[in-house]
Coordinates of C-alpha atoms in Angstrom, one line a residue:
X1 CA 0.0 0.0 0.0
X2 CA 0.9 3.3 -1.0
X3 CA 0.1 6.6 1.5
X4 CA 1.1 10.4 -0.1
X5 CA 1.3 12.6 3.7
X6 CA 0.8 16.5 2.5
X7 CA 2.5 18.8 4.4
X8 CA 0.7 22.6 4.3
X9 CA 2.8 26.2 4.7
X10 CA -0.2 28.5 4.1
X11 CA 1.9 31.4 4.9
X12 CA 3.3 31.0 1.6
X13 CA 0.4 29.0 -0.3
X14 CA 2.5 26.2 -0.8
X15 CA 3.1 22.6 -0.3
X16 CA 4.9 19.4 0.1
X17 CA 4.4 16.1 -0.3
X18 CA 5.9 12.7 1.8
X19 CA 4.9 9.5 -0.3
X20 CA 5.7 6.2 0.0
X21 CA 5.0 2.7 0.8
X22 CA 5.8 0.4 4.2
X23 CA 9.3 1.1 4.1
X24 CA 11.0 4.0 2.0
X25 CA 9.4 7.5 1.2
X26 CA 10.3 10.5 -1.1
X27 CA 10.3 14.3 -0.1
X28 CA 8.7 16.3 -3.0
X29 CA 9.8 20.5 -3.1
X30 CA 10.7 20.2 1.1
X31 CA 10.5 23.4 3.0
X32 CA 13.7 24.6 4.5
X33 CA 12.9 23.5 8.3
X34 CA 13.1 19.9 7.9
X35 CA 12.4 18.4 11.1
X36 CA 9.0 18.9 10.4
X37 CA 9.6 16.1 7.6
X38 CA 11.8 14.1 9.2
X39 CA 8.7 14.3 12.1
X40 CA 6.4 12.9 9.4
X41 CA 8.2 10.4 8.3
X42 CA 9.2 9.2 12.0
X43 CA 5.4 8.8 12.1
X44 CA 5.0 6.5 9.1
X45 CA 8.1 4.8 10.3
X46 CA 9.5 4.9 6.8
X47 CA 13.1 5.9 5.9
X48 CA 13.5 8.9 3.6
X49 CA 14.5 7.4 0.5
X50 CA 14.6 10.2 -2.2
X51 CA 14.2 14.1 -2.0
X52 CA 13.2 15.4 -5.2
X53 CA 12.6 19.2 -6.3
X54 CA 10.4 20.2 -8.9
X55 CA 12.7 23.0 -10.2
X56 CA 14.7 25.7 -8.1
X57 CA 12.4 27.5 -6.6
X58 CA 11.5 31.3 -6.8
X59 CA 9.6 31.6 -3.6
X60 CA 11.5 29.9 -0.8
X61 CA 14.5 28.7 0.7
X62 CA 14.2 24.6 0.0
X63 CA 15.1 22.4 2.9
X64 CA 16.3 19.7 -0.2
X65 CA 20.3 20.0 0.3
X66 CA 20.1 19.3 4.5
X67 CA 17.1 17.0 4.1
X68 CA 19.2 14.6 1.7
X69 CA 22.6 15.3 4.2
X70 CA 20.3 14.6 7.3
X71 CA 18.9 11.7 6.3
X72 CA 21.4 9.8 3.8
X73 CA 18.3 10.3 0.7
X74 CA 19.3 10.3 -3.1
X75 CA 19.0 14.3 -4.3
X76 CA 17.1 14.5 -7.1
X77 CA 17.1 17.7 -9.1
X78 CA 16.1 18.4 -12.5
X79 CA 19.2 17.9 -15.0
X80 CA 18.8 21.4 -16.7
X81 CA 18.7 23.0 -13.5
X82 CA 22.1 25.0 -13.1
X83 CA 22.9 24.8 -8.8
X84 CA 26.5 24.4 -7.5
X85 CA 26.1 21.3 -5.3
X86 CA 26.1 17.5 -5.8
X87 CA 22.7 15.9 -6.6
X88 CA 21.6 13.2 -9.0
X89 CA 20.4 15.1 -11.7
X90 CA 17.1 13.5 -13.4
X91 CA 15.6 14.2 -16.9
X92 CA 12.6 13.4 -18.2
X93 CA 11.9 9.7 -18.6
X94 CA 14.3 9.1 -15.4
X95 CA 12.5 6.4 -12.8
X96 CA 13.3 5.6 -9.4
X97 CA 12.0 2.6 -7.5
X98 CA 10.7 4.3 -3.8
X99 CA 9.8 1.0 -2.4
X100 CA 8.7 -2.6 -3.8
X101 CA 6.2 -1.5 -6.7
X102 CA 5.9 2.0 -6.1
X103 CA 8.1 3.7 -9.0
X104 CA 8.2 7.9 -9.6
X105 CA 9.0 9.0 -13.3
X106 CA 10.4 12.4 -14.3
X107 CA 8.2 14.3 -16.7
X108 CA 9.7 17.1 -17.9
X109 CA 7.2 20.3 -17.6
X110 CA 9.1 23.3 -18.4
X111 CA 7.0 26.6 -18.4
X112 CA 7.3 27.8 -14.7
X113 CA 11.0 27.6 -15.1
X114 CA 13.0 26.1 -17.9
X115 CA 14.0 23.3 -16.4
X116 CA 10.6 22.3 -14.7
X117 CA 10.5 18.9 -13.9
X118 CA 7.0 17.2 -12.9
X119 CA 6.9 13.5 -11.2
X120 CA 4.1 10.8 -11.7
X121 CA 4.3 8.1 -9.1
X122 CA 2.5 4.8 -10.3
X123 CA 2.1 2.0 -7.6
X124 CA 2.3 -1.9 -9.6
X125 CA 2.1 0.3 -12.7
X126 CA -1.4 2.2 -11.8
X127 CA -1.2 5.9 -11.5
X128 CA -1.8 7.0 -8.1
X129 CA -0.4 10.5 -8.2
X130 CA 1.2 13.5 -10.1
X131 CA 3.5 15.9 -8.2
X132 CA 2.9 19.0 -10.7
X133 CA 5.2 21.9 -8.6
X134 CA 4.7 24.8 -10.6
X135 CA 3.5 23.7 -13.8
X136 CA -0.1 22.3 -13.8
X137 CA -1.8 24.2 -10.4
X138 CA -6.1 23.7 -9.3
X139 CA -7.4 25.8 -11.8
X140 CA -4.3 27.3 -13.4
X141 CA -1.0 27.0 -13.7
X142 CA 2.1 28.3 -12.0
X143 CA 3.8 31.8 -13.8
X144 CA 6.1 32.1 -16.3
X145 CA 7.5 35.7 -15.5
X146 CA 10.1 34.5 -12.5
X147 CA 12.9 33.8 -14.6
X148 CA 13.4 36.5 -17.1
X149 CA 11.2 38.8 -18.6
X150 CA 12.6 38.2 -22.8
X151 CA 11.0 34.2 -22.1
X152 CA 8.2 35.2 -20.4
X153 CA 5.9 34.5 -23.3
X154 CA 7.7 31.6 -24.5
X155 CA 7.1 30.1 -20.9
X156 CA 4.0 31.0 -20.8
X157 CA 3.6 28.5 -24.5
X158 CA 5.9 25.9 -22.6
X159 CA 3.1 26.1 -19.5
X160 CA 0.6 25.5 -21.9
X161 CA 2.2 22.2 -24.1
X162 CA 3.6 20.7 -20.5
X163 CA -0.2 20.8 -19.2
X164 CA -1.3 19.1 -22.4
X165 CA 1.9 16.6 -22.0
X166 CA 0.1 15.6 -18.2
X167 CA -3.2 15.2 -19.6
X168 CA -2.5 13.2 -22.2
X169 CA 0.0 11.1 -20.4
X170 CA -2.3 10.4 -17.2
X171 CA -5.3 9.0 -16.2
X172 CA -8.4 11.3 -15.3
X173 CA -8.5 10.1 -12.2
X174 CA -4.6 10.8 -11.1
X175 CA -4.9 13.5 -8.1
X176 CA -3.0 16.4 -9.1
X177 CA -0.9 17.3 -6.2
X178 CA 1.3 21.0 -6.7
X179 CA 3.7 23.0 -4.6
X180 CA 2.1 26.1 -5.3
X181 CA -1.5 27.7 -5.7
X182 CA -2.8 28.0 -2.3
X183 CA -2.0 31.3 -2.5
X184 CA 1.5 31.3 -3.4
X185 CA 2.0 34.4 -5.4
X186 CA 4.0 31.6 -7.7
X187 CA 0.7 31.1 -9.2
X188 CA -0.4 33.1 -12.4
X189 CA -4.2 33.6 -10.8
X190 CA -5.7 32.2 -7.8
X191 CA -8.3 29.9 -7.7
X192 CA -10.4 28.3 -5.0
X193 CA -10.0 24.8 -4.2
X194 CA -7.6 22.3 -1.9
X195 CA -7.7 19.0 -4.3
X196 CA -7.8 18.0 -8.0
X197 CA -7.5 15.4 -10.7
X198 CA -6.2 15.3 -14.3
X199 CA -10.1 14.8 -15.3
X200 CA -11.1 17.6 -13.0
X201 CA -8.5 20.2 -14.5
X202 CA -9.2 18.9 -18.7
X203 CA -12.6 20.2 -18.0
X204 CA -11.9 23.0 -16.1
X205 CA -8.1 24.7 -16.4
X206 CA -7.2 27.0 -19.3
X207 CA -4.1 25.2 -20.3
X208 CA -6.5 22.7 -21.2
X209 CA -9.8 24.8 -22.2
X210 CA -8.3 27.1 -24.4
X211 CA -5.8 27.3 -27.4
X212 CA -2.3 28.2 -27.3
X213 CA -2.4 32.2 -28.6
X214 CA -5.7 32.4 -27.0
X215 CA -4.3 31.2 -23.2
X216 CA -0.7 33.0 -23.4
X217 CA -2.5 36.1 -24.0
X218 CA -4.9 36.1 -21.3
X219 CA -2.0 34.5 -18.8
X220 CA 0.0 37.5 -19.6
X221 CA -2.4 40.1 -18.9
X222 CA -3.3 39.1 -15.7
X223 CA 0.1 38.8 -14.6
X224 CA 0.7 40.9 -11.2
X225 CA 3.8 42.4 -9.8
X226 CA 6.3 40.0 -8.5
X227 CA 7.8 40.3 -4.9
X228 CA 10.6 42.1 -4.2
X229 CA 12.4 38.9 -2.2
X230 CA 12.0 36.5 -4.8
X231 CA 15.2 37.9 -6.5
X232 CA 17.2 36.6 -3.8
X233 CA 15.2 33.0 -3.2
X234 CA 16.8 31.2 -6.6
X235 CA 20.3 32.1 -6.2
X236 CA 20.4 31.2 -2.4
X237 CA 19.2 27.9 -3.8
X238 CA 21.0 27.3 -6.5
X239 CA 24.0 27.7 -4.3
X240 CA 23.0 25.6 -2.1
X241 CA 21.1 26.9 1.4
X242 CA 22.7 26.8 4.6
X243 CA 20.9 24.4 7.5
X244 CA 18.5 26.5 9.2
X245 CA 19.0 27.6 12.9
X246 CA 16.4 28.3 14.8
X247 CA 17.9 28.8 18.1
X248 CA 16.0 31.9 20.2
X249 CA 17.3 35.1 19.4
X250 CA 18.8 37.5 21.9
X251 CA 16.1 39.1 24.5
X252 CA 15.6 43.2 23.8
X253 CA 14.6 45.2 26.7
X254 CA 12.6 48.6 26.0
X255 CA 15.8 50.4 25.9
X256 CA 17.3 47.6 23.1
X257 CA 14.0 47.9 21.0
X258 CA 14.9 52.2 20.9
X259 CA 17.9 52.0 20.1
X260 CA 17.1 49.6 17.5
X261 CA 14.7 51.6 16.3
X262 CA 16.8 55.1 16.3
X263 CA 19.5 53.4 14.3
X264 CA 17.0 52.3 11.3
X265 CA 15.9 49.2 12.0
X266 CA 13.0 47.8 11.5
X267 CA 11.0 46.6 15.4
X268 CA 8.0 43.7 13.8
X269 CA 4.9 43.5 16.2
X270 CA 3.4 39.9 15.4
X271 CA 0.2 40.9 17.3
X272 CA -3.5 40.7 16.2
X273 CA -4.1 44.4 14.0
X274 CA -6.5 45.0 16.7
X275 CA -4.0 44.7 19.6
X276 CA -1.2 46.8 17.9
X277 CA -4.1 49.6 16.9
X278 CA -4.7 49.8 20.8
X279 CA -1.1 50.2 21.6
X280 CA 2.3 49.9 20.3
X281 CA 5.7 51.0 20.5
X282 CA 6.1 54.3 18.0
X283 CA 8.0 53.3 14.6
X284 CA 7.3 49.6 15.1
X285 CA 5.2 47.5 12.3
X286 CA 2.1 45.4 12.4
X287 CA 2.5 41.8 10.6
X288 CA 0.1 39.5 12.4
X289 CA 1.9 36.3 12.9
X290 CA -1.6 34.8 11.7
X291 CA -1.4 36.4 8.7
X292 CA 0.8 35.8 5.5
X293 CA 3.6 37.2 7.7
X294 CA 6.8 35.9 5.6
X295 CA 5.7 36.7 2.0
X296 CA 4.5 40.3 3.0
X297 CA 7.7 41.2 5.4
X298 CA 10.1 39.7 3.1
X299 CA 8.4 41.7 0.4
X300 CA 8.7 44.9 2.0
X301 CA 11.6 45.0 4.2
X302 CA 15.2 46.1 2.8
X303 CA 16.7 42.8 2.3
X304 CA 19.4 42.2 4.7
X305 CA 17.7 44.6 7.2
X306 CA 17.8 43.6 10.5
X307 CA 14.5 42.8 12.2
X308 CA 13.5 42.5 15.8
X309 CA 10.1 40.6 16.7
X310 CA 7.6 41.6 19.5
X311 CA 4.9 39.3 20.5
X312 CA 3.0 38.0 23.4
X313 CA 4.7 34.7 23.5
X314 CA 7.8 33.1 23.1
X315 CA 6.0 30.5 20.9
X316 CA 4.4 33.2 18.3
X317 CA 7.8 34.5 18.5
X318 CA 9.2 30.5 17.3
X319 CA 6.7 30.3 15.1
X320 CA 7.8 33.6 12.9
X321 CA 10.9 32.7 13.1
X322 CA 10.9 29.7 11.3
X323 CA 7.9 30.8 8.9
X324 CA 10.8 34.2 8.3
X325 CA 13.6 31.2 7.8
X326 CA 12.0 29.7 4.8
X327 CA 12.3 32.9 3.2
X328 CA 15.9 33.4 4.1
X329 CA 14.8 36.3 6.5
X330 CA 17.4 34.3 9.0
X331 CA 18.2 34.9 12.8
X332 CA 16.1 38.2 14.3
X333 CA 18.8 40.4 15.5
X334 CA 16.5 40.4 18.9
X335 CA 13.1 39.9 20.6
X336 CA 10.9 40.8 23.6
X337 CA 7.5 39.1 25.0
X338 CA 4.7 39.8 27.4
X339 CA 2.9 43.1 27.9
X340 CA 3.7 45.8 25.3
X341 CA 3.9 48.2 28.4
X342 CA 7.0 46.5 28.8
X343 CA 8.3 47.5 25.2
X344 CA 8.8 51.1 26.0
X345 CA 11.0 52.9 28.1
X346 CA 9.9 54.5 31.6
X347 CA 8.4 58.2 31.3
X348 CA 7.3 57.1 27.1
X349 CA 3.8 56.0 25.8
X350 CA 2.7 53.6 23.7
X351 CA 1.2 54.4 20.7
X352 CA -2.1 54.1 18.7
X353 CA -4.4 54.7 15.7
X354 CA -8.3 54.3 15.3
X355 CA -9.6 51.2 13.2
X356 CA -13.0 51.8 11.5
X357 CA -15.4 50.4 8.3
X358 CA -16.4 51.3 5.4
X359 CA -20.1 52.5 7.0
X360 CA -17.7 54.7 9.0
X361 CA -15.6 55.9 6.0
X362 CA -19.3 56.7 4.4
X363 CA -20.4 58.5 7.5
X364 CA -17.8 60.8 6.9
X365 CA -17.9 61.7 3.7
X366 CA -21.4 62.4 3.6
X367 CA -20.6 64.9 6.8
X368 CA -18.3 66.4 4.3
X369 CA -15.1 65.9 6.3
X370 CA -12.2 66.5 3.7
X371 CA -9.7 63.2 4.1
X372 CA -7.7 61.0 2.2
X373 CA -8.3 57.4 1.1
X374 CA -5.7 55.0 0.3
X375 CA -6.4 52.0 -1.1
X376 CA -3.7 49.2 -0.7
X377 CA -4.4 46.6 -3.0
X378 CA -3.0 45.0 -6.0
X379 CA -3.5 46.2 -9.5
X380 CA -4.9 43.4 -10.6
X381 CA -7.9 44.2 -7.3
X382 CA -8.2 47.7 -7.7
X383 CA -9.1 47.0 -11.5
X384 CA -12.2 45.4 -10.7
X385 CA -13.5 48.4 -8.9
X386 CA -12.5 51.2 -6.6
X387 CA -13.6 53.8 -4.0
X388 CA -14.4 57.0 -6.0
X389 CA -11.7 59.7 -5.2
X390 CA -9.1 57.1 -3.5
X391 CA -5.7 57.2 -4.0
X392 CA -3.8 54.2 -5.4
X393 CA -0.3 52.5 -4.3
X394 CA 0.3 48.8 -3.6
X395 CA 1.0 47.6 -0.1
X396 CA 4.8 46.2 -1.6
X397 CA 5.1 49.8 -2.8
X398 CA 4.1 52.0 -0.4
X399 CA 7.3 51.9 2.0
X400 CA 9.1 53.5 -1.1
X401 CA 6.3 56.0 -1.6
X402 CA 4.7 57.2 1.7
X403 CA 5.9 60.9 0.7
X404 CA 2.9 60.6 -2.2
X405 CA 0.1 60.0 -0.1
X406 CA -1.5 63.6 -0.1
X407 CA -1.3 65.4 3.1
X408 CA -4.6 64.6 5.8
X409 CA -5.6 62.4 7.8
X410 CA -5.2 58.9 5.9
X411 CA -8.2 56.4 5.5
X412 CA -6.0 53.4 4.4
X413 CA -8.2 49.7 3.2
X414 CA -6.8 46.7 1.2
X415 CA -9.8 43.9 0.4
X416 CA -10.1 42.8 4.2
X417 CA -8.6 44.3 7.3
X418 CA -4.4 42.4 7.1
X419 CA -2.8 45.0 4.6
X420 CA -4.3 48.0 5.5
X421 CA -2.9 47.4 9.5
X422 CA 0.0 46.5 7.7
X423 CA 0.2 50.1 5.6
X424 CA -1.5 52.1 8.6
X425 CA 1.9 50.8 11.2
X426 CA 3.8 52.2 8.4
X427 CA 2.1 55.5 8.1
X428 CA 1.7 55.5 11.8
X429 CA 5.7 55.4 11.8
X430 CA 6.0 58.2 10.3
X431 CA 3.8 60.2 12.1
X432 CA 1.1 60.6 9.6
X433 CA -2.8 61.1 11.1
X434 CA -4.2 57.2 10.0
X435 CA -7.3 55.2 10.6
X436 CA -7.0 51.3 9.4
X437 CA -10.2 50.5 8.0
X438 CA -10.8 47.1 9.1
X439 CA -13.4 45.5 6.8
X440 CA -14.2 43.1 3.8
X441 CA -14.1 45.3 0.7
X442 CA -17.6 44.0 -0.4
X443 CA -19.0 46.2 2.2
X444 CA -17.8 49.5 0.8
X445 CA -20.5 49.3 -1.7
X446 CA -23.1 48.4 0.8
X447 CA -21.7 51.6 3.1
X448 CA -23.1 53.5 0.2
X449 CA -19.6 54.6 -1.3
X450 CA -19.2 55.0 -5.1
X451 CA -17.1 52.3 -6.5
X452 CA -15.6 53.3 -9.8
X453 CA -13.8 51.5 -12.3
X454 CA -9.8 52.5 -14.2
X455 CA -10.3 53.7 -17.6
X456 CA -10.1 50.9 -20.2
X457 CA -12.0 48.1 -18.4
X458 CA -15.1 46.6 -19.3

């Protein structure tokens, strides 16, 4: 008998995979803190056999290298890839036997990266699963604009032939099992949906629906930006990651986090947007721990910068730093716990900022109040509507441009509530007059407010 374990990182909308049979297993696309693997195989009481990437990844540090080191496992890594360790390099048609009639076959899939490589694992011959990476995704398929920008479109062709290649080479009912999608910004839209199967996506997917000129064309108009801390994620991999260490960092006291502060760097509070609104130390950021904490701090933050974490516990505190360390965000240069009474020093307040809705934002526009509104959001969002009036600059962007938000006090939303406490801490830093508006953006129209749409869309 065969079992495939899947093994969730939401923070980043991706995932991977721990299949095998009684004895051996393979690791498909690991995340950089093994032990969590190593864990899951422990409880299937199987011995890592194989570790096998998909192609070097874009969006976060892989645990591959140390996984295979750790535990003794054969490397596998796509032939064409270019990475300056040892591995077994596979190419398409490659098999390897996992355990006693369970064999995995290369399939080679390039369109997310060149050197894409997909793996169909049949058990006695009878296939029981497809690990598709970046390539075919529920509903879509994985972009083709995080290499280089002269082969995006001829990626984007590649996407569509390697889809084709899956669904004529599997079975309809062969569970479709990808790294990304979950909302990884890896994926070239986001669809709902946790499961799939090569019958499922023929029907469904657009790789599959439409024709070649007619699919490139809508793929690459709906292509979004890509974040900032990508750039660094497919060098440090194909050099070859350091093991991770996530040993606690150093303790700040109130007088630590100041100084920090004073000299530039950047103080993360991990609390709920609600706490931090009520009371925070000045300059500090909001990233809720809960929230997509690595992909939005590594996207922001001046890479290399260093970064000291407040929270309530020393377990939300463990937790960021391993969700920061698969995004090469390593070692916080310090952090503090408890009661954020305790973050400041003696004689010093904390700081806060009023939350609101959209009925609230309604409310005082209609009194006539004169105040700005900043909308947060994506492009690719803010095309399908808008509040009248509002001023426009991505979350990822804003750091870079807080001098153009107009002068006023600053009504700042995103779609529902995370990006907006995110935008308002960074306002707030600087001193500017904010209220977070804390609401689903379906409810601006119901407030009453005018929702327009850019110039040039339907």
């Amino acid at each position: 008998m065969f079992f495939v374990d899947t093994l969730e990182f939401a923070g980043l909308g991706n995932r991977s995979y721990l299949a095998g049979g009684p004895h051996a297993a393979v690791v498909i696309d690991p995340p950089r803190d093994i032990d969590q693997v190593i864990a899951a195989a422990a409880r299937r009481d199987v011995r890592i056999a194989f570790v096998a990437e998909t192609h070097v990844h874009n969006d976060y540090v892989t645990g591959g290298l140390e996984l295979a080191r750790v535990t003794g496992a054969t490397y596998l890594v796509p032939a064409a890839a270019h990475v300056s360790f040892a591995r077994t390099p596979i190419a398409d048609g490659d098999t390897v036997t996992v355990d006693e009639g369970l064999v995995l076959r290369a399939i080679a899939t390039p369109g997310h990266t060149p050197h894409h490589t997909s793996y169909a694992l049949a058990d006695d011959g009878r296939g029981v699963a497809a690990f598709t990476g970046g390539s075919l995704l529920i509903g879509t398929v994985g972009r083709p604009d995080l290499v280089e920008p002269r082969l995006t479109e001829q990626l984007a062709r590649a996407q569509h032939a390697s889809a084709h290649r899956l669904a004529d080479e599997l079975d309809d009912e062969v569970p479709v099992l990808p790294t990304h999608g979950f909302g990884s910004f890896c994926s070239s839209s986001q669809t709902e949906g946790d499961e799939t199967t090569i019958g499922k996506e023929r029907e469904t997917n657009d790789a599959l629906t439409l024709d070649a000129d007619t699919f490139v064309a809508r793929m690459l108009a709906g292509l979004d930006d890509v974040p900032a801390y990508y750039a660094h994620m497919g060098p440090a991999n194909a050099a070859g990651p350091a093991p991770i260490d996530l040993t606690p960092p150093d303790r700040a006291d109130a007088e630590q986090i100041a100084s920090r502060l004073a000299a530039g760097e950047w103080v993360v509070d991990l609390r709920s947007r609600i706490a931090f609104a009520e009371g925070h130390v000045a300059g500090s950021f909001n990233f809720e721990g809960e929230g997509k904490l690595a992909a939005y701090l590594a996207w922001l933050i001046p890479w290399g910068k260093p970064v000291t974490l407040l929270a309530e516990t020393p377990g939300e505190i463990a937790e960021a730093q391993r969700e920061l360390a698969r995004v090469g965000i390593d070692r916080p240069a310090a952090a503090a716990t408890g009661d954020p009474t305790g973050w400041v020093r003696e004689g010093e307040r904390l700081a806060s900022f009023p939350r609101a809705r959209f009925a609230d934002l309604a409310d005082v526009r209609r009194r006539g109040e004169q105040v700005v509104v900043l909308d947060v959001r994506r492009n690719s969002e803010r095309a399908d509507g808008f509040v009248d009036g509002s001023v426009h600059i991505p979350i990822h962007e804003l750091h870079g441009r807080i001098g153009e938000v107009p002068d006023g006090v600053v009504w700042v939303h995103c779609a529902g509530g995370m990006r907006a406490a995110i935008a308002a801490s960074l306002l707030d830093a600087v001193g500017r007059d904010v209220v977070a508006v804390d609401d689903g953006f379906d409810a601006a129209t119901a407030a009453g407010l005018t929702l327009t749409r850019p110039q040039g869309t339907d």
